[in-house]
Amino acid sequence: MSEKLYYRDSHIKDFSATVLDCVEAEGAWLVELDRTAFFPEGGGQYSDTGVIDGVSVSDVQEEGDTIWHKVAEPIEVGTIVECSINWPERFEKMQCHTGEHIISGIVHALYGYDNVGFHLGEDYVTLDFDGPLTREQLDKVEDIACAVIASNVPVETSFPEPAELAMMEYRSKLDLTENVRIVSIPGVDVCACCAPHVAYTGEVGMLKLLDCVKHKKGVRIFMTAGFRLLRDYRMRYTQTAQVSSMLAVPQAGIVEGVERLQKECADLSYQLKGVKIEKAMAELEKVQKDGENMVMFVDNWDYDVMVPVADKGKTMTQGIFALFSATGEGQYRYVIASETVDLRAKTREINQAINGKGGGSSNLIQGKACGEEEALRAVFH
Ligand SMILES: [Zn+2]
């Protein structure tokens, strides 16, 4: 059984230990030490990483009373080894985990909801609560949490006696009565938790609640804290500054800037559609009648241009006006219109003749067709 140095002091980064056991497992080696500062996977977070005598530790798992450190090379039992944990990674996890307790304590006190899920991954942290929360409520929780961080109160840990534990009010209540580790932030939160925490709330630095989505009967909140928040802010700042410069508006005005751009785009595409229709109408004037019917072949026109042209085209013939727009080899969009022929009644017949699919009203049908131009022309000849 190894001594859990992370419970003695969560800020131990380097330590020496004696190798108690080393076993091969699936192409790697599992090492047990007489004492360790590596926190194993558990309590909603992934394991610490680091090195043992220069050999990297890729994973740490607790199995019963044993903590196994996964390494790539064997280390002889009895060796005294020098160990270091990846401190920036561990410290950031502690910033997020203590931040999570602060948030959960405040949400519980203000709204009575329980934290029913916690995930501390490499990319993001999520907290699940069993009730709904609005953005305004989250902002309020955030304000109080940041005041708790600024007040720099101690984060206390203890293993209360069963009798004392039975009297305590705390979150994440377990059925266990012995060896329950209690993490308290005075005035904010008391919770059963096995993970390492910062020593003072000030070490969290800052925290921010990001997206909030519906989850089961409550919400899932994405959160960031500490140095992770700094990197996140830096990414967002860079993006905001770039968009602001591209739009030539102040950073605080980028939403209005994008709205203006969207309106300009909509206006331009409306104008463009007008120009396209005007040009298409000029093409229509050149089309020759083919017996009773009129057939027109064009390239790459969209339905929003084809429909007004067909509407006009049908007034130029006593029969059917058929417009085909090529989209690929032998592939077409079609719009067929008529003032005299009931097209709805003939839809099936027409589609069969042009290898097509589509439909519409008695005056106008549209869809897709395939075949050679000559063959399609012949159908309407
Ligand atoms: Zn916890």
PDB file of C-alpha atoms in Angstrom, residues 289-295 374-381:
ATOM      1  CA  LYS A 289     -41.063  28.030 -81.303  1.00  0.00           C
ATOM      2  CA  ASP A 290     -40.888  24.294 -81.955  1.00  0.00           C
ATOM      3  CA  GLY A 291     -44.376  23.498 -83.297  1.00  0.00           C
ATOM      4  CA  GLU A 292     -47.017  24.162 -80.603  1.00  0.00           C
ATOM      5  CA  ASN A 293     -44.421  23.958 -77.807  1.00  0.00           C
ATOM      6  CA  MET A 294     -41.280  25.883 -76.885  1.00  0.00           C
ATOM      7  CA  VAL A 295     -38.122  24.217 -75.548  1.00  0.00           C
ATOM      8  CA  GLU A 374     -31.999  15.983 -78.849  1.00  0.00           C
ATOM      9  CA  ALA A 375     -34.086  13.249 -77.210  1.00  0.00           C
ATOM     10  CA  LEU A 376     -35.574  15.680 -74.702  1.00  0.00           C
ATOM     11  CA  ARG A 377     -36.369  18.175 -77.464  1.00  0.00           C
ATOM     12  CA  ALA A 378     -38.079  15.394 -79.424  1.00  0.00           C
ATOM     13  CA  VAL A 379     -40.461  14.750 -76.511  1.00  0.00           C
ATOM     14  CA  PHE A 380     -41.938  18.245 -76.942  1.00  0.00           C
ATOM     15  CA  HIS A 381     -41.674  18.397 -80.717  1.00  0.00           C
TER      16      HIS A 381
END
